[in-house]
Amino acid sequence: MTDDQRATRGITILAIWVDGLVGIVKVIVGTIVGSAALIADGVHSFSDLITDGFVLAATHYGQQGPDHDHPYGHGRIETLATLFLGSMLIFVAGAIAWSSVERLLSNAAIPPPGYWAVGIALVTLLAKEALYHATMRVARRTKSRLLEANAWHSRSDVFSTAVVILAMLGTQWGYGWLDTLAAVIVGLLVGKVGWSLLWDAGRELIDTALPVSTQHAMRDVAMSVPGVTGIHDLRTRLSAGRTMLDLHVVVSPRISVSEGHEIGNEVSRRLRLAFPELTDLTFHIDPEDDAGEGDPSRFPGLPLRPDVEATLAERWQPLNVWNEIREIELHYLEGAVTVVVCLDEQAPFSSPAVIEQLGERAKDIEWFDQVEVKRLA
């Protein structure tokens, strides 16, 4: 178990104890003094207890590393748990609001709760506020959106309890209808938190991109790397607090494969340094900017080296220079192939003459662009 997993587990177990105790106290005291608002607030605390259990399970399974069946990890488990948590909160909110409206319409008598009940409610408020801050510290350190959502769930209990305390004071002073109104407000607060969780988790499930400003900043960092001539197809998405990025890096078409790859590695290094939340980054090296042209693998391609060499051998073998060719470089640019013929430095042929001879023999090949000569030391 990692340090982050231990911290998440520890704070969630603490939350289970706090939420369970707070919920029991609120329901018991609310029943004794006849406060619907305090009972509703207690039910809200019990919903915290249930969601704590889901957070505990989801973080356990969601933080497991990649395996054969889940090569990208199990982070979506946390997202699904957040969806369930939000749905449950909306259900609880509807139940609280409905029962409170019925009570308001029935004109039921609401007795004063007593200042002792107000004091107990205040203690539970302080306990939940302390739990919120402790949970949020762990959530930020572990970068867990689910744990952060659970922290705000605890914070919503603080807000609702504050409303209940004001309503209880109003009832104590003879305004009994405030208690029922407060219960309705608590229901709305709970529902708002639930909707926010559903919205964020839903956006994550459909791979919503990072803000445009962040994408522009990432593009600027990538363009600052020497050797990068362009960036396109930059795409981002989130998954359970993990930020994923893939992009195409355009480099000079005549550099070596290893140099182009190292330029891509430097792009990756600088992006990870500038955006520490990046957990997965994939770059693709392009020799030219083909943005907007679609996926080239979906269209007919140019012949690869075996076919190119076979065709050129058929055309060039009759020429005297053929036996002096040591290697051939191929550059696939702008839909055609440029052939670079490498000769020994002492080869008894002039480069212009070789270019003219070879070019004349290959000019009618469909994929051929031009021939160049390079002398090897």
Tab-separated table of C-alpha atoms in Angstrom:
chain	number	residue	atom	x	y	z
A	1	MET	CA	0.000	0.000	0.000
A	2	THR	CA	1.397	3.408	-0.991
A	3	ASP	CA	1.621	6.445	1.303
A	4	ASP	CA	-1.254	8.087	-0.613
A	5	GLN	CA	-3.441	5.007	-0.183
A	6	ARG	CA	-2.667	4.856	3.541
A	7	ALA	CA	-3.480	8.563	3.948
A	8	THR	CA	-6.744	8.202	2.009
A	9	ARG	CA	-7.757	5.142	3.991
A	10	GLY	CA	-6.895	6.766	7.314
A	11	ILE	CA	-8.849	9.995	6.733
A	12	THR	CA	-11.854	8.095	5.353
A	13	ILE	CA	-12.000	5.783	8.384
A	14	LEU	CA	-11.871	8.877	10.602
A	15	ALA	CA	-14.730	10.360	8.562
A	16	ILE	CA	-16.794	7.184	9.076
A	17	TRP	CA	-16.481	7.503	12.848
A	18	VAL	CA	-17.238	11.230	12.868
A	19	ASP	CA	-20.182	10.997	10.457
A	20	GLY	CA	-21.686	8.026	12.292
A	21	LEU	CA	-21.471	9.719	15.684
A	22	VAL	CA	-22.710	13.090	14.388
A	23	GLY	CA	-25.635	11.471	12.548
A	24	ILE	CA	-26.754	9.520	15.620
A	25	VAL	CA	-26.560	12.599	17.856
A	26	LYS	CA	-28.546	14.770	15.434
A	27	VAL	CA	-31.333	12.245	14.897
A	28	ILE	CA	-31.679	11.478	18.615
A	29	VAL	CA	-31.677	15.140	19.666
A	30	GLY	CA	-33.975	16.106	16.776
A	31	THR	CA	-36.442	13.401	17.775
A	32	ILE	CA	-36.387	14.451	21.420
A	33	VAL	CA	-37.022	18.154	20.698
A	34	GLY	CA	-39.258	17.578	17.637
A	35	SER	CA	-37.011	19.372	15.128
A	36	ALA	CA	-37.574	18.157	11.554
A	37	ALA	CA	-34.643	20.266	10.399
A	38	LEU	CA	-32.235	18.607	12.840
A	39	ILE	CA	-33.519	15.133	11.928
A	40	ALA	CA	-33.077	15.963	8.223
A	41	ASP	CA	-29.579	17.170	8.988
A	42	GLY	CA	-28.908	13.881	10.764
A	43	VAL	CA	-30.066	11.957	7.688
A	44	HIS	CA	-27.641	14.114	5.686
A	45	SER	CA	-24.854	13.043	8.031
A	46	PHE	CA	-25.832	9.387	7.585
A	47	SER	CA	-25.598	9.872	3.814
A	48	ASP	CA	-22.037	11.043	4.490
A	49	LEU	CA	-21.457	7.784	6.333
A	50	ILE	CA	-22.661	5.731	3.376
A	51	THR	CA	-20.587	7.675	0.877
A	52	ASP	CA	-17.537	7.315	3.122
A	53	GLY	CA	-17.881	3.576	2.624
A	54	PHE	CA	-18.002	3.989	-1.149
A	55	VAL	CA	-14.979	6.285	-1.070
A	56	LEU	CA	-13.065	3.696	0.949
A	57	ALA	CA	-13.881	0.935	-1.540
A	58	ALA	CA	-13.440	3.075	-4.662
A	59	THR	CA	-10.058	4.462	-3.656
A	60	HIS	CA	-8.840	0.972	-2.747
A	61	TYR	CA	-9.684	-0.463	-6.156
A	62	GLY	CA	-9.335	2.752	-8.158
A	63	GLN	CA	-5.733	3.381	-7.086
A	64	GLN	CA	-4.541	-0.042	-8.159
A	65	GLY	CA	-1.958	0.064	-10.928
A	66	PRO	CA	-2.429	-1.058	-14.526
A	67	ASP	CA	-2.826	-4.761	-15.239
A	68	HIS	CA	-3.408	-6.986	-18.263
A	69	ASP	CA	-7.134	-6.195	-18.482
A	70	HIS	CA	-6.827	-2.520	-17.481
A	71	PRO	CA	-3.651	-1.129	-19.100
A	72	TYR	CA	-4.639	2.458	-18.202
A	73	GLY	CA	-5.269	1.644	-14.540
A	74	HIS	CA	-8.499	1.548	-12.545
A	75	GLY	CA	-9.107	5.272	-12.105
A	76	ARG	CA	-12.582	5.147	-13.672
A	77	ILE	CA	-13.753	3.209	-10.595
A	78	GLU	CA	-13.411	6.446	-8.623
A	79	THR	CA	-15.354	8.298	-11.312
A	80	LEU	CA	-18.195	5.763	-11.216
A	81	ALA	CA	-18.247	5.949	-7.415
A	82	THR	CA	-18.502	9.734	-7.638
A	83	LEU	CA	-21.484	9.354	-9.981
A	84	PHE	CA	-23.162	7.038	-7.483
A	85	LEU	CA	-22.376	9.413	-4.631
A	86	GLY	CA	-23.947	12.341	-6.498
A	87	SER	CA	-27.045	10.322	-7.394
A	88	MET	CA	-27.520	9.266	-3.773
A	89	LEU	CA	-27.251	12.858	-2.570
A	90	ILE	CA	-29.916	14.006	-5.026
A	91	PHE	CA	-32.220	11.203	-3.847
A	92	VAL	CA	-31.655	12.151	-0.193
A	93	ALA	CA	-32.232	15.832	-1.012
A	94	GLY	CA	-35.563	15.062	-2.689
A	95	ALA	CA	-36.739	12.986	0.256
A	96	ILE	CA	-35.820	15.694	2.768
A	97	ALA	CA	-37.442	18.481	0.773
A	98	TRP	CA	-40.640	16.494	0.117
A	99	SER	CA	-41.207	15.507	3.751
A	100	SER	CA	-40.488	19.075	4.877
A	101	VAL	CA	-42.952	20.623	2.435
A	102	GLU	CA	-45.627	18.168	3.594
A	103	ARG	CA	-44.984	19.171	7.187
A	104	LEU	CA	-45.127	22.871	6.304
A	105	LEU	CA	-48.471	22.451	4.504
A	106	SER	CA	-49.947	20.455	7.398
A	107	ASN	CA	-49.298	23.331	9.844
A	108	ALA	CA	-47.900	20.892	12.419
A	109	ALA	CA	-46.977	22.462	15.753
A	110	ILE	CA	-43.239	22.725	16.316
A	111	PRO	CA	-42.138	23.070	19.974
A	112	PRO	CA	-39.074	25.119	21.007
A	113	PRO	CA	-36.004	22.862	20.947
A	114	GLY	CA	-34.176	24.392	23.906
A	115	TYR	CA	-30.756	25.997	23.939
A	116	TRP	CA	-29.075	22.745	24.926
A	117	ALA	CA	-30.138	21.238	21.572
A	118	VAL	CA	-28.729	24.290	19.771
A	119	GLY	CA	-25.446	23.821	21.614
A	120	ILE	CA	-25.187	20.163	20.567
A	121	ALA	CA	-25.877	21.118	16.961
A	122	LEU	CA	-23.090	23.696	17.167
A	123	VAL	CA	-20.637	21.046	18.427
A	124	THR	CA	-21.503	18.768	15.497
A	125	LEU	CA	-20.952	21.699	13.112
A	126	LEU	CA	-17.453	22.304	14.473
A	127	ALA	CA	-16.636	18.587	14.240
A	128	LYS	CA	-17.680	18.433	10.562
A	129	GLU	CA	-15.769	21.629	9.731
A	130	ALA	CA	-12.593	20.129	11.219
A	131	LEU	CA	-13.207	16.932	9.225
A	132	TYR	CA	-13.594	18.956	6.019
A	133	HIS	CA	-10.215	20.655	6.444
A	134	ALA	CA	-8.447	17.392	7.328
A	135	THR	CA	-9.963	15.563	4.338
A	136	MET	CA	-9.197	18.403	1.926
A	137	ARG	CA	-5.532	18.432	2.969
A	138	VAL	CA	-5.224	14.740	2.136
A	139	ALA	CA	-7.202	15.175	-1.111
A	140	ARG	CA	-4.859	17.906	-2.340
A	141	ARG	CA	-1.763	15.947	-1.381
A	142	THR	CA	-2.973	12.771	-3.132
A	143	LYS	CA	-4.691	14.665	-6.001
A	144	SER	CA	-7.873	12.619	-5.465
A	145	ARG	CA	-10.990	14.229	-6.938
A	146	LEU	CA	-13.164	11.633	-5.202
A	147	LEU	CA	-11.685	12.442	-1.797
A	148	GLU	CA	-12.063	16.156	-2.560
A	149	ALA	CA	-15.720	15.548	-3.436
A	150	ASN	CA	-16.194	13.728	-0.150
A	151	ALA	CA	-14.598	16.652	1.686
A	152	TRP	CA	-17.114	19.024	0.113
A	153	HIS	CA	-19.830	16.562	1.068
A	154	SER	CA	-18.736	17.048	4.661
A	155	ARG	CA	-18.670	20.818	4.113
A	156	SER	CA	-22.264	20.737	2.861
A	157	ASP	CA	-23.173	19.213	6.230
A	158	VAL	CA	-21.552	22.218	7.889
A	159	PHE	CA	-23.631	24.638	5.815
A	160	SER	CA	-26.839	22.722	6.424
A	161	THR	CA	-26.189	22.515	10.175
A	162	ALA	CA	-25.608	26.282	10.275
A	163	VAL	CA	-29.012	26.804	8.658
A	164	VAL	CA	-30.578	24.350	11.120
A	165	ILE	CA	-29.055	26.192	14.109
A	166	LEU	CA	-30.536	29.482	12.912
A	167	ALA	CA	-33.902	27.769	12.426
A	168	MET	CA	-33.755	26.220	15.896
A	169	LEU	CA	-33.038	29.635	17.399
A	170	GLY	CA	-35.990	31.048	15.454
A	171	THR	CA	-38.212	28.257	16.754
A	172	GLN	CA	-36.958	28.919	20.275
A	173	TRP	CA	-38.119	32.524	19.860
A	174	GLY	CA	-41.558	31.552	18.553
A	175	TYR	CA	-41.046	31.251	14.768
A	176	GLY	CA	-41.687	27.511	14.429
A	177	TRP	CA	-42.127	27.599	10.655
A	178	LEU	CA	-38.422	28.426	10.314
A	179	ASP	CA	-37.561	24.845	11.313
A	180	THR	CA	-39.477	23.366	8.374
A	181	LEU	CA	-38.148	26.003	5.994
A	182	ALA	CA	-34.606	25.190	7.135
A	183	ALA	CA	-35.203	21.507	6.379
A	184	VAL	CA	-36.194	22.433	2.825
A	185	ILE	CA	-33.062	24.585	2.460
A	186	VAL	CA	-30.928	21.692	3.730
A	187	GLY	CA	-32.497	19.470	1.067
A	188	LEU	CA	-31.659	22.009	-1.638
A	189	LEU	CA	-28.072	22.305	-0.417
A	190	VAL	CA	-27.646	18.548	-0.455
A	191	GLY	CA	-29.149	18.383	-3.946
A	192	LYS	CA	-26.787	21.074	-5.226
A	193	VAL	CA	-23.748	19.141	-3.996
A	194	GLY	CA	-25.095	15.965	-5.601
A	195	TRP	CA	-25.650	17.700	-8.940
A	196	SER	CA	-22.145	19.175	-8.901
A	197	LEU	CA	-20.646	15.723	-8.348
A	198	LEU	CA	-22.771	14.233	-11.143
A	199	TRP	CA	-21.791	17.026	-13.522
A	200	ASP	CA	-18.042	16.769	-12.854
A	201	ALA	CA	-17.997	12.971	-13.016
A	202	GLY	CA	-20.076	12.991	-16.204
A	203	ARG	CA	-17.688	15.416	-17.883
A	204	GLU	CA	-14.817	13.162	-16.887
A	205	LEU	CA	-16.494	10.049	-18.298
A	206	ILE	CA	-16.926	11.693	-21.703
A	207	ASP	CA	-13.255	12.744	-21.718
A	208	THR	CA	-13.798	16.493	-21.433
A	209	ALA	CA	-10.625	18.416	-22.270
A	210	LEU	CA	-8.714	20.736	-19.963
A	211	PRO	CA	-9.503	24.475	-20.240
A	212	VAL	CA	-8.398	26.117	-23.484
A	213	SER	CA	-6.002	28.391	-21.593
A	214	THR	CA	-4.224	25.343	-20.136
A	215	GLN	CA	-3.966	23.736	-23.568
A	216	HIS	CA	-2.441	26.930	-24.978
A	217	ALA	CA	0.070	26.990	-22.124
A	218	MET	CA	1.022	23.373	-22.848
A	219	ARG	CA	1.480	24.213	-26.530
A	220	ASP	CA	3.760	27.145	-25.622
A	221	VAL	CA	5.930	24.919	-23.418
A	222	ALA	CA	6.283	22.337	-26.190
A	223	MET	CA	7.128	24.997	-28.800
A	224	SER	CA	9.934	26.332	-26.567
A	225	VAL	CA	11.991	23.163	-27.114
A	226	PRO	CA	14.837	23.640	-29.673
A	227	GLY	CA	14.139	21.658	-32.832
A	228	VAL	CA	10.351	21.810	-32.542
A	229	THR	CA	8.858	23.554	-35.577
A	230	GLY	CA	5.198	22.941	-34.840
A	231	ILE	CA	2.621	21.324	-32.561
A	232	HIS	CA	-0.744	19.941	-33.615
A	233	ASP	CA	-3.405	17.412	-32.545
A	234	LEU	CA	-2.858	18.328	-28.884
A	235	ARG	CA	-5.519	16.510	-26.882
A	236	THR	CA	-6.149	16.330	-23.138
A	237	ARG	CA	-8.523	14.510	-20.826
A	238	LEU	CA	-9.029	13.712	-17.142
A	239	SER	CA	-9.543	10.397	-15.390
A	240	ALA	CA	-9.986	10.207	-11.610
A	241	GLY	CA	-7.628	13.106	-10.972
A	242	ARG	CA	-5.113	11.943	-13.596
A	243	THR	CA	-4.340	14.302	-16.479
A	244	MET	CA	-3.588	12.719	-19.844
A	245	LEU	CA	-2.057	14.420	-22.872
A	246	ASP	CA	-1.111	13.370	-26.373
A	247	LEU	CA	0.293	15.602	-29.099
A	248	HIS	CA	2.079	15.590	-32.443
A	249	VAL	CA	5.514	17.254	-32.511
A	250	VAL	CA	6.764	18.558	-35.856
A	251	VAL	CA	10.553	18.469	-36.384
A	252	SER	CA	12.892	19.019	-39.323
A	253	PRO	CA	12.349	16.269	-41.928
A	254	ARG	CA	16.046	15.534	-42.470
A	255	ILE	CA	17.204	14.817	-38.929
A	256	SER	CA	17.780	11.275	-37.660
A	257	VAL	CA	15.085	9.194	-36.039
A	258	SER	CA	16.989	9.210	-32.745
A	259	GLU	CA	17.337	13.013	-32.751
A	260	GLY	CA	13.643	13.440	-33.438
A	261	HIS	CA	12.812	11.044	-30.633
A	262	GLU	CA	15.075	12.865	-28.196
A	263	ILE	CA	13.403	16.166	-29.102
A	264	GLY	CA	10.093	14.495	-28.236
A	265	ASN	CA	11.551	13.290	-24.936
A	266	GLU	CA	12.585	16.863	-24.083
A	267	VAL	CA	9.075	18.082	-24.892
A	268	SER	CA	7.751	15.451	-22.478
A	269	ARG	CA	10.234	16.462	-19.757
A	270	ARG	CA	9.387	20.152	-19.939
A	271	LEU	CA	5.642	19.527	-19.985
A	272	ARG	CA	5.831	17.241	-16.941
A	273	LEU	CA	7.926	19.839	-15.109
A	274	ALA	CA	5.539	22.686	-15.963
A	275	PHE	CA	2.395	20.629	-15.291
A	276	PRO	CA	3.097	18.199	-12.418
A	277	GLU	CA	-0.452	16.840	-12.587
A	278	LEU	CA	0.373	15.147	-15.911
A	279	THR	CA	0.432	11.386	-15.394
A	280	ASP	CA	0.252	10.072	-18.967
A	281	LEU	CA	1.894	11.785	-21.953
A	282	THR	CA	2.223	10.407	-25.472
A	283	PHE	CA	4.009	12.249	-28.273
A	284	HIS	CA	4.153	11.494	-31.994
A	285	ILE	CA	7.008	12.831	-34.128
A	286	ASP	CA	6.042	14.297	-37.521
A	287	PRO	CA	8.512	15.370	-40.259
A	288	GLU	CA	5.971	17.870	-41.600
A	289	ASP	CA	2.853	19.630	-40.374
A	290	ASP	CA	-0.059	17.499	-41.535
A	291	ALA	CA	-2.651	19.059	-39.226
A	292	GLY	CA	-6.147	18.899	-40.657
A	293	GLU	CA	-5.285	16.201	-43.190
A	294	GLY	CA	-6.782	13.356	-41.169
A	295	ASP	CA	-5.171	10.110	-40.088
A	296	PRO	CA	-2.696	9.128	-42.853
A	297	SER	CA	-2.954	5.464	-41.865
A	298	ARG	CA	-6.520	5.447	-43.194
A	299	PHE	CA	-5.393	6.285	-46.727
A	300	PRO	CA	-3.225	4.418	-49.254
A	301	GLY	CA	0.423	4.904	-48.344
A	302	LEU	CA	3.758	5.086	-50.113
A	303	PRO	CA	5.862	1.948	-50.682
A	304	LEU	CA	8.254	0.950	-47.909
A	305	ARG	CA	11.999	0.358	-48.306
A	306	PRO	CA	11.923	-3.222	-49.701
A	307	ASP	CA	9.616	-2.207	-52.563
A	308	VAL	CA	11.450	1.073	-53.141
A	309	GLU	CA	14.859	-0.634	-53.333
A	310	ALA	CA	13.547	-3.343	-55.633
A	311	THR	CA	12.089	-0.774	-58.028
A	312	LEU	CA	15.227	1.366	-57.995
A	313	ALA	CA	17.490	-1.652	-58.501
A	314	GLU	CA	15.514	-2.568	-61.589
A	315	ARG	CA	16.000	0.939	-63.014
A	316	TRP	CA	19.552	1.672	-61.860
A	317	GLN	CA	21.469	-1.630	-62.061
A	318	PRO	CA	22.515	-1.058	-65.725
A	319	LEU	CA	24.303	2.136	-64.695
A	320	ASN	CA	28.006	2.099	-63.751
A	321	VAL	CA	27.317	4.112	-60.597
A	322	TRP	CA	25.141	1.335	-59.182
A	323	ASN	CA	28.107	-0.605	-57.802
A	324	GLU	CA	29.382	2.524	-56.026
A	325	ILE	CA	26.208	3.080	-54.014
A	326	ARG	CA	26.863	2.229	-50.339
A	327	GLU	CA	23.448	2.992	-48.870
A	328	ILE	CA	20.199	4.736	-49.674
A	329	GLU	CA	18.281	7.148	-47.436
A	330	LEU	CA	14.553	7.637	-47.962
A	331	HIS	CA	12.564	10.745	-47.000
A	332	TYR	CA	8.782	10.525	-47.161
A	333	LEU	CA	7.625	14.115	-47.603
A	334	GLU	CA	4.597	15.770	-49.180
A	335	GLY	CA	3.208	12.523	-50.526
A	336	ALA	CA	6.364	11.426	-52.369
A	337	VAL	CA	9.767	9.826	-51.736
A	338	THR	CA	13.050	11.696	-51.960
A	339	VAL	CA	15.968	9.281	-52.489
A	340	VAL	CA	19.409	10.169	-51.125
A	341	VAL	CA	22.163	8.075	-52.690
A	342	CYS	CA	25.276	7.714	-50.527
A	343	LEU	CA	28.592	7.249	-52.433
A	344	ASP	CA	32.145	6.788	-51.231
A	345	GLU	CA	34.083	10.038	-51.031
A	346	GLN	CA	36.503	8.713	-53.674
A	347	ALA	CA	33.831	7.413	-56.074
A	348	PRO	CA	34.880	8.499	-59.631
A	349	PHE	CA	31.596	10.168	-60.502
A	350	SER	CA	30.493	13.790	-60.344
A	351	SER	CA	27.431	14.355	-58.186
A	352	PRO	CA	25.517	16.426	-60.772
A	353	ALA	CA	26.026	13.743	-63.410
A	354	VAL	CA	24.871	11.020	-61.016
A	355	ILE	CA	21.764	12.995	-60.089
A	356	GLU	CA	20.906	13.532	-63.749
A	357	GLN	CA	21.428	9.870	-64.660
A	358	LEU	CA	19.504	8.405	-61.752
A	359	GLY	CA	16.745	11.001	-61.918
A	360	GLU	CA	16.158	10.363	-65.612
A	361	ARG	CA	15.763	6.636	-64.987
A	362	ALA	CA	13.307	7.107	-62.080
A	363	LYS	CA	11.265	10.147	-63.102
A	364	ASP	CA	8.273	8.138	-64.303
A	365	ILE	CA	7.902	6.203	-61.021
A	366	GLU	CA	4.631	7.297	-59.429
A	367	TRP	CA	5.943	7.820	-55.896
A	368	PHE	CA	9.370	9.246	-56.871
A	369	ASP	CA	10.105	12.911	-56.117
A	370	GLN	CA	13.826	13.531	-56.628
A	371	VAL	CA	17.286	12.058	-56.096
A	372	GLU	CA	20.149	13.577	-54.111
A	373	VAL	CA	23.775	12.511	-53.685
A	374	LYS	CA	25.725	12.404	-50.422
A	375	ARG	CA	29.436	11.533	-50.120
A	376	LEU	CA	30.506	9.240	-47.265
A	377	ALA	CA	33.876	9.956	-45.634
